[in-house]
Amino acid sequence: KKKAFEWATFTLPSTVGQLINGLGNYTKFTPCPNEDDCDFGATYEWKLSNGLMVDGYSMKVGPKGKASKQHAIEFIELSARKGAVIDNLIFQLSLNKSSLTECKKKFNLKESKDPNTWKFQQNNVFTYLYFNDNGILIKIGQYPFDKESVG
């Protein structure tokens, strides 16, 4: 019997190696396109069989960077394949299922500048919750800074 999916909690910043321990091997490594567009550095992408997609961003890796388990992952974004409901994620949230109404009860949400996006801070991590027009959670981002106050 397949074990129910369990999100392994990562403390940001994490490393590629730690994410591999929790998620298995990454599916794709993409260095940043060029020096001018390196704000978010390289991207490590995981595509899990249950439909979960995790992007980990390694901000210090330049365009010539090679993949390495030692790379720091400063922030992560979780989304799901169309139609896949993924339970038991960070804070027990469910992609394609948790509602904005539920989340407002659970967290002290502040509205983000982006449409359908809300955020809250816990310790030094900012969690962004992205909803579709029906108020259903479609993406979760965790950043060690408030991404709206940078750039």
PDB file of C-alpha atoms in Angstrom:
ATOM      1  CA  LYS A   1       0.000   0.000   0.000  1.00  0.00           C
ATOM      2  CA  LYS A   2       1.402   3.342  -1.028  1.00  0.00           C
ATOM      3  CA  LYS A   3       2.155   5.602   1.894  1.00  0.00           C
ATOM      4  CA  ALA A   4       0.074   8.767   1.888  1.00  0.00           C
ATOM      5  CA  PHE A   5       2.088  11.733   0.730  1.00  0.00           C
ATOM      6  CA  GLU A   6       3.663  13.689   3.538  1.00  0.00           C
ATOM      7  CA  TRP A   7       5.276  17.039   3.068  1.00  0.00           C
ATOM      8  CA  ALA A   8       8.691  17.109   4.698  1.00  0.00           C
ATOM      9  CA  THR A   9       9.074  20.498   6.326  1.00  0.00           C
ATOM     10  CA  PHE A  10      12.095  22.476   5.235  1.00  0.00           C
ATOM     11  CA  THR A  11      13.505  25.431   7.061  1.00  0.00           C
ATOM     12  CA  LEU A  12      14.506  28.148   4.633  1.00  0.00           C
ATOM     13  CA  PRO A  13      17.122  28.711   3.504  1.00  0.00           C
ATOM     14  CA  SER A  14      17.559  25.015   2.804  1.00  0.00           C
ATOM     15  CA  THR A  15      19.811  23.133   0.400  1.00  0.00           C
ATOM     16  CA  VAL A  16      19.213  21.094  -2.725  1.00  0.00           C
ATOM     17  CA  GLY A  17      20.412  18.040  -0.783  1.00  0.00           C
ATOM     18  CA  GLN A  18      17.801  18.526   1.943  1.00  0.00           C
ATOM     19  CA  LEU A  19      15.035  18.889  -0.625  1.00  0.00           C
ATOM     20  CA  ILE A  20      16.221  15.706  -2.354  1.00  0.00           C
ATOM     21  CA  ASN A  21      15.962  13.899   0.991  1.00  0.00           C
ATOM     22  CA  GLY A  22      12.355  15.005   1.331  1.00  0.00           C
ATOM     23  CA  LEU A  23      11.183  14.926  -2.290  1.00  0.00           C
ATOM     24  CA  GLY A  24      13.485  12.564  -4.130  1.00  0.00           C
ATOM     25  CA  ASN A  25      15.659  13.626  -7.032  1.00  0.00           C
ATOM     26  CA  TYR A  26      14.824  16.851  -8.840  1.00  0.00           C
ATOM     27  CA  THR A  27      13.406  16.650 -12.339  1.00  0.00           C
ATOM     28  CA  LYS A  28      15.140  19.637 -13.856  1.00  0.00           C
ATOM     29  CA  PHE A  29      17.882  22.178 -13.149  1.00  0.00           C
ATOM     30  CA  THR A  30      17.759  25.527 -14.953  1.00  0.00           C
ATOM     31  CA  PRO A  31      20.576  28.037 -14.525  1.00  0.00           C
ATOM     32  CA  CYS A  32      19.489  31.662 -14.704  1.00  0.00           C
ATOM     33  CA  PRO A  33      19.297  32.883 -18.325  1.00  0.00           C
ATOM     34  CA  ASN A  34      21.937  35.640 -18.142  1.00  0.00           C
ATOM     35  CA  GLU A  35      23.731  37.949 -15.730  1.00  0.00           C
ATOM     36  CA  ASP A  36      21.063  40.648 -16.064  1.00  0.00           C
ATOM     37  CA  ASP A  37      18.263  38.300 -15.226  1.00  0.00           C
ATOM     38  CA  CYS A  38      19.779  36.518 -12.284  1.00  0.00           C
ATOM     39  CA  ASP A  39      17.705  37.952  -9.440  1.00  0.00           C
ATOM     40  CA  PHE A  40      16.242  34.575  -8.623  1.00  0.00           C
ATOM     41  CA  GLY A  41      19.300  32.607  -9.688  1.00  0.00           C
ATOM     42  CA  ALA A  42      18.929  28.997 -10.749  1.00  0.00           C
ATOM     43  CA  THR A  43      15.788  26.914 -10.462  1.00  0.00           C
ATOM     44  CA  TYR A  44      15.514  23.322  -9.329  1.00  0.00           C
ATOM     45  CA  GLU A  45      12.238  21.718 -10.269  1.00  0.00           C
ATOM     46  CA  TRP A  46      10.595  18.644  -8.771  1.00  0.00           C
ATOM     47  CA  LYS A  47       7.603  16.949 -10.380  1.00  0.00           C
ATOM     48  CA  LEU A  48       6.134  14.304  -8.127  1.00  0.00           C
ATOM     49  CA  SER A  49       3.934  11.414  -9.201  1.00  0.00           C
ATOM     50  CA  ASN A  50       1.020  12.755  -7.130  1.00  0.00           C
ATOM     51  CA  GLY A  51       0.940  15.916  -9.271  1.00  0.00           C
ATOM     52  CA  LEU A  52       2.828  18.174  -6.893  1.00  0.00           C
ATOM     53  CA  MET A  53       5.344  20.530  -8.500  1.00  0.00           C
ATOM     54  CA  VAL A  54       7.993  22.185  -6.376  1.00  0.00           C
ATOM     55  CA  ASP A  55      10.327  24.919  -7.593  1.00  0.00           C
ATOM     56  CA  GLY A  56      13.360  25.708  -5.483  1.00  0.00           C
ATOM     57  CA  TYR A  57      15.308  28.881  -6.207  1.00  0.00           C
ATOM     58  CA  SER A  58      19.033  29.116  -5.643  1.00  0.00           C
ATOM     59  CA  MET A  59      19.797  32.816  -5.788  1.00  0.00           C
ATOM     60  CA  LYS A  60      23.576  32.685  -5.725  1.00  0.00           C
ATOM     61  CA  VAL A  61      23.954  30.435  -8.762  1.00  0.00           C
ATOM     62  CA  GLY A  62      24.956  32.351 -11.891  1.00  0.00           C
ATOM     63  CA  PRO A  63      24.360  31.494 -15.569  1.00  0.00           C
ATOM     64  CA  LYS A  64      27.428  29.236 -15.681  1.00  0.00           C
ATOM     65  CA  GLY A  65      26.437  27.403 -12.514  1.00  0.00           C
ATOM     66  CA  LYS A  66      26.300  23.631 -12.494  1.00  0.00           C
ATOM     67  CA  ALA A  67      23.770  21.728 -10.410  1.00  0.00           C
ATOM     68  CA  SER A  68      24.991  20.825  -6.929  1.00  0.00           C
ATOM     69  CA  LYS A  69      23.421  19.281  -3.823  1.00  0.00           C
ATOM     70  CA  GLN A  70      25.248  21.925  -1.799  1.00  0.00           C
ATOM     71  CA  HIS A  71      23.421  24.833  -3.402  1.00  0.00           C
ATOM     72  CA  ALA A  72      21.354  26.878  -0.993  1.00  0.00           C
ATOM     73  CA  ILE A  73      17.638  27.047  -1.753  1.00  0.00           C
ATOM     74  CA  GLU A  74      16.400  30.420  -0.550  1.00  0.00           C
ATOM     75  CA  PHE A  75      12.772  30.073  -1.496  1.00  0.00           C
ATOM     76  CA  ILE A  76      10.304  27.518  -2.764  1.00  0.00           C
ATOM     77  CA  GLU A  77       7.021  27.560  -4.627  1.00  0.00           C
ATOM     78  CA  LEU A  78       4.529  24.709  -4.658  1.00  0.00           C
ATOM     79  CA  SER A  79       1.892  24.188  -7.295  1.00  0.00           C
ATOM     80  CA  ALA A  80      -0.036  21.217  -8.654  1.00  0.00           C
ATOM     81  CA  ARG A  81      -0.801  19.676 -11.981  1.00  0.00           C
ATOM     82  CA  LYS A  82      -4.205  20.736 -13.259  1.00  0.00           C
ATOM     83  CA  GLY A  83      -6.897  18.951 -11.309  1.00  0.00           C
ATOM     84  CA  ALA A  84      -4.547  17.246  -8.837  1.00  0.00           C
ATOM     85  CA  VAL A  85      -5.567  17.793  -5.222  1.00  0.00           C
ATOM     86  CA  ILE A  86      -2.558  17.619  -2.929  1.00  0.00           C
ATOM     87  CA  ASP A  87      -3.226  17.414   0.798  1.00  0.00           C
ATOM     88  CA  ASN A  88      -0.993  17.661   3.862  1.00  0.00           C
ATOM     89  CA  LEU A  89       1.304  20.392   2.626  1.00  0.00           C
ATOM     90  CA  ILE A  90       2.878  23.228   4.613  1.00  0.00           C
ATOM     91  CA  PHE A  91       0.488  24.230   7.451  1.00  0.00           C
ATOM     92  CA  GLN A  92      -1.772  21.338   6.409  1.00  0.00           C
ATOM     93  CA  LEU A  93      -2.840  23.264   3.311  1.00  0.00           C
ATOM     94  CA  SER A  94      -4.236  21.484   0.247  1.00  0.00           C
ATOM     95  CA  LEU A  95      -3.540  22.668  -3.286  1.00  0.00           C
ATOM     96  CA  ASN A  96      -6.625  22.811  -5.525  1.00  0.00           C
ATOM     97  CA  LYS A  97      -8.781  22.396  -2.417  1.00  0.00           C
ATOM     98  CA  SER A  98      -8.117  24.829   0.478  1.00  0.00           C
ATOM     99  CA  SER A  99     -10.363  27.879   0.273  1.00  0.00           C
ATOM    100  CA  LEU A 100      -9.584  31.512   0.934  1.00  0.00           C
ATOM    101  CA  THR A 101     -12.326  31.532   3.588  1.00  0.00           C
ATOM    102  CA  GLU A 102     -10.640  28.656   5.472  1.00  0.00           C
ATOM    103  CA  CYS A 103      -7.225  30.280   5.152  1.00  0.00           C
ATOM    104  CA  LYS A 104      -8.494  33.592   6.492  1.00  0.00           C
ATOM    105  CA  LYS A 105      -9.739  31.781   9.596  1.00  0.00           C
ATOM    106  CA  LYS A 106      -6.459  29.965  10.041  1.00  0.00           C
ATOM    107  CA  PHE A 107      -3.885  32.694   9.360  1.00  0.00           C
ATOM    108  CA  ASN A 108      -3.538  36.392   9.871  1.00  0.00           C
ATOM    109  CA  LEU A 109      -3.622  37.137   6.137  1.00  0.00           C
ATOM    110  CA  LYS A 110      -2.721  40.438   4.553  1.00  0.00           C
ATOM    111  CA  GLU A 111      -3.729  41.187   1.005  1.00  0.00           C
ATOM    112  CA  SER A 112      -0.856  41.237  -1.453  1.00  0.00           C
ATOM    113  CA  LYS A 113      -0.483  43.663  -4.359  1.00  0.00           C
ATOM    114  CA  ASP A 114      -1.002  40.731  -6.724  1.00  0.00           C
ATOM    115  CA  PRO A 115      -4.598  39.821  -7.508  1.00  0.00           C
ATOM    116  CA  ASN A 116      -6.006  36.811  -5.573  1.00  0.00           C
ATOM    117  CA  THR A 117      -2.855  36.643  -3.468  1.00  0.00           C
ATOM    118  CA  TRP A 118      -2.562  36.826   0.308  1.00  0.00           C
ATOM    119  CA  LYS A 119       0.429  36.617   2.610  1.00  0.00           C
ATOM    120  CA  PHE A 120       1.400  36.123   6.221  1.00  0.00           C
ATOM    121  CA  GLN A 121       4.653  36.102   8.141  1.00  0.00           C
ATOM    122  CA  GLN A 122       5.815  33.503  10.595  1.00  0.00           C
ATOM    123  CA  ASN A 123       9.234  33.795  12.184  1.00  0.00           C
ATOM    124  CA  ASN A 124      11.376  35.090   9.322  1.00  0.00           C
ATOM    125  CA  VAL A 125       9.474  33.362   6.568  1.00  0.00           C
ATOM    126  CA  PHE A 126       6.825  34.984   4.414  1.00  0.00           C
ATOM    127  CA  THR A 127       4.229  32.598   3.048  1.00  0.00           C
ATOM    128  CA  TYR A 128       2.281  33.717  -0.002  1.00  0.00           C
ATOM    129  CA  LEU A 129      -0.980  31.981  -0.860  1.00  0.00           C
ATOM    130  CA  TYR A 130      -2.155  32.270  -4.467  1.00  0.00           C
ATOM    131  CA  PHE A 131      -5.827  31.608  -5.230  1.00  0.00           C
ATOM    132  CA  ASN A 132      -7.821  31.229  -8.431  1.00  0.00           C
ATOM    133  CA  ASP A 133     -10.874  33.381  -9.147  1.00  0.00           C
ATOM    134  CA  ASN A 134     -13.056  30.961  -7.196  1.00  0.00           C
ATOM    135  CA  GLY A 135     -10.958  31.416  -4.072  1.00  0.00           C
ATOM    136  CA  ILE A 136      -9.301  27.991  -4.254  1.00  0.00           C
ATOM    137  CA  LEU A 137      -5.610  27.676  -3.367  1.00  0.00           C
ATOM    138  CA  ILE A 138      -3.482  26.999  -6.468  1.00  0.00           C
ATOM    139  CA  LYS A 139       0.036  27.913  -5.361  1.00  0.00           C
ATOM    140  CA  ILE A 140       2.051  28.377  -2.162  1.00  0.00           C
ATOM    141  CA  GLY A 141       5.288  30.318  -1.999  1.00  0.00           C
ATOM    142  CA  GLN A 142       7.674  30.568   0.936  1.00  0.00           C
ATOM    143  CA  TYR A 143      10.308  33.283   0.967  1.00  0.00           C
ATOM    144  CA  PRO A 144      12.823  34.372   3.622  1.00  0.00           C
ATOM    145  CA  PHE A 145      11.892  37.987   2.804  1.00  0.00           C
ATOM    146  CA  ASP A 146       8.745  39.812   1.788  1.00  0.00           C
ATOM    147  CA  LYS A 147       9.048  39.528  -1.966  1.00  0.00           C
ATOM    148  CA  GLU A 148       6.912  42.639  -2.469  1.00  0.00           C
ATOM    149  CA  SER A 149       9.318  44.828  -0.583  1.00  0.00           C
ATOM    150  CA  VAL A 150      12.260  43.923  -2.823  1.00  0.00           C
ATOM    151  CA  GLY A 151      12.980  44.634  -6.457  1.00  0.00           C
TER     152      GLY A 151
END
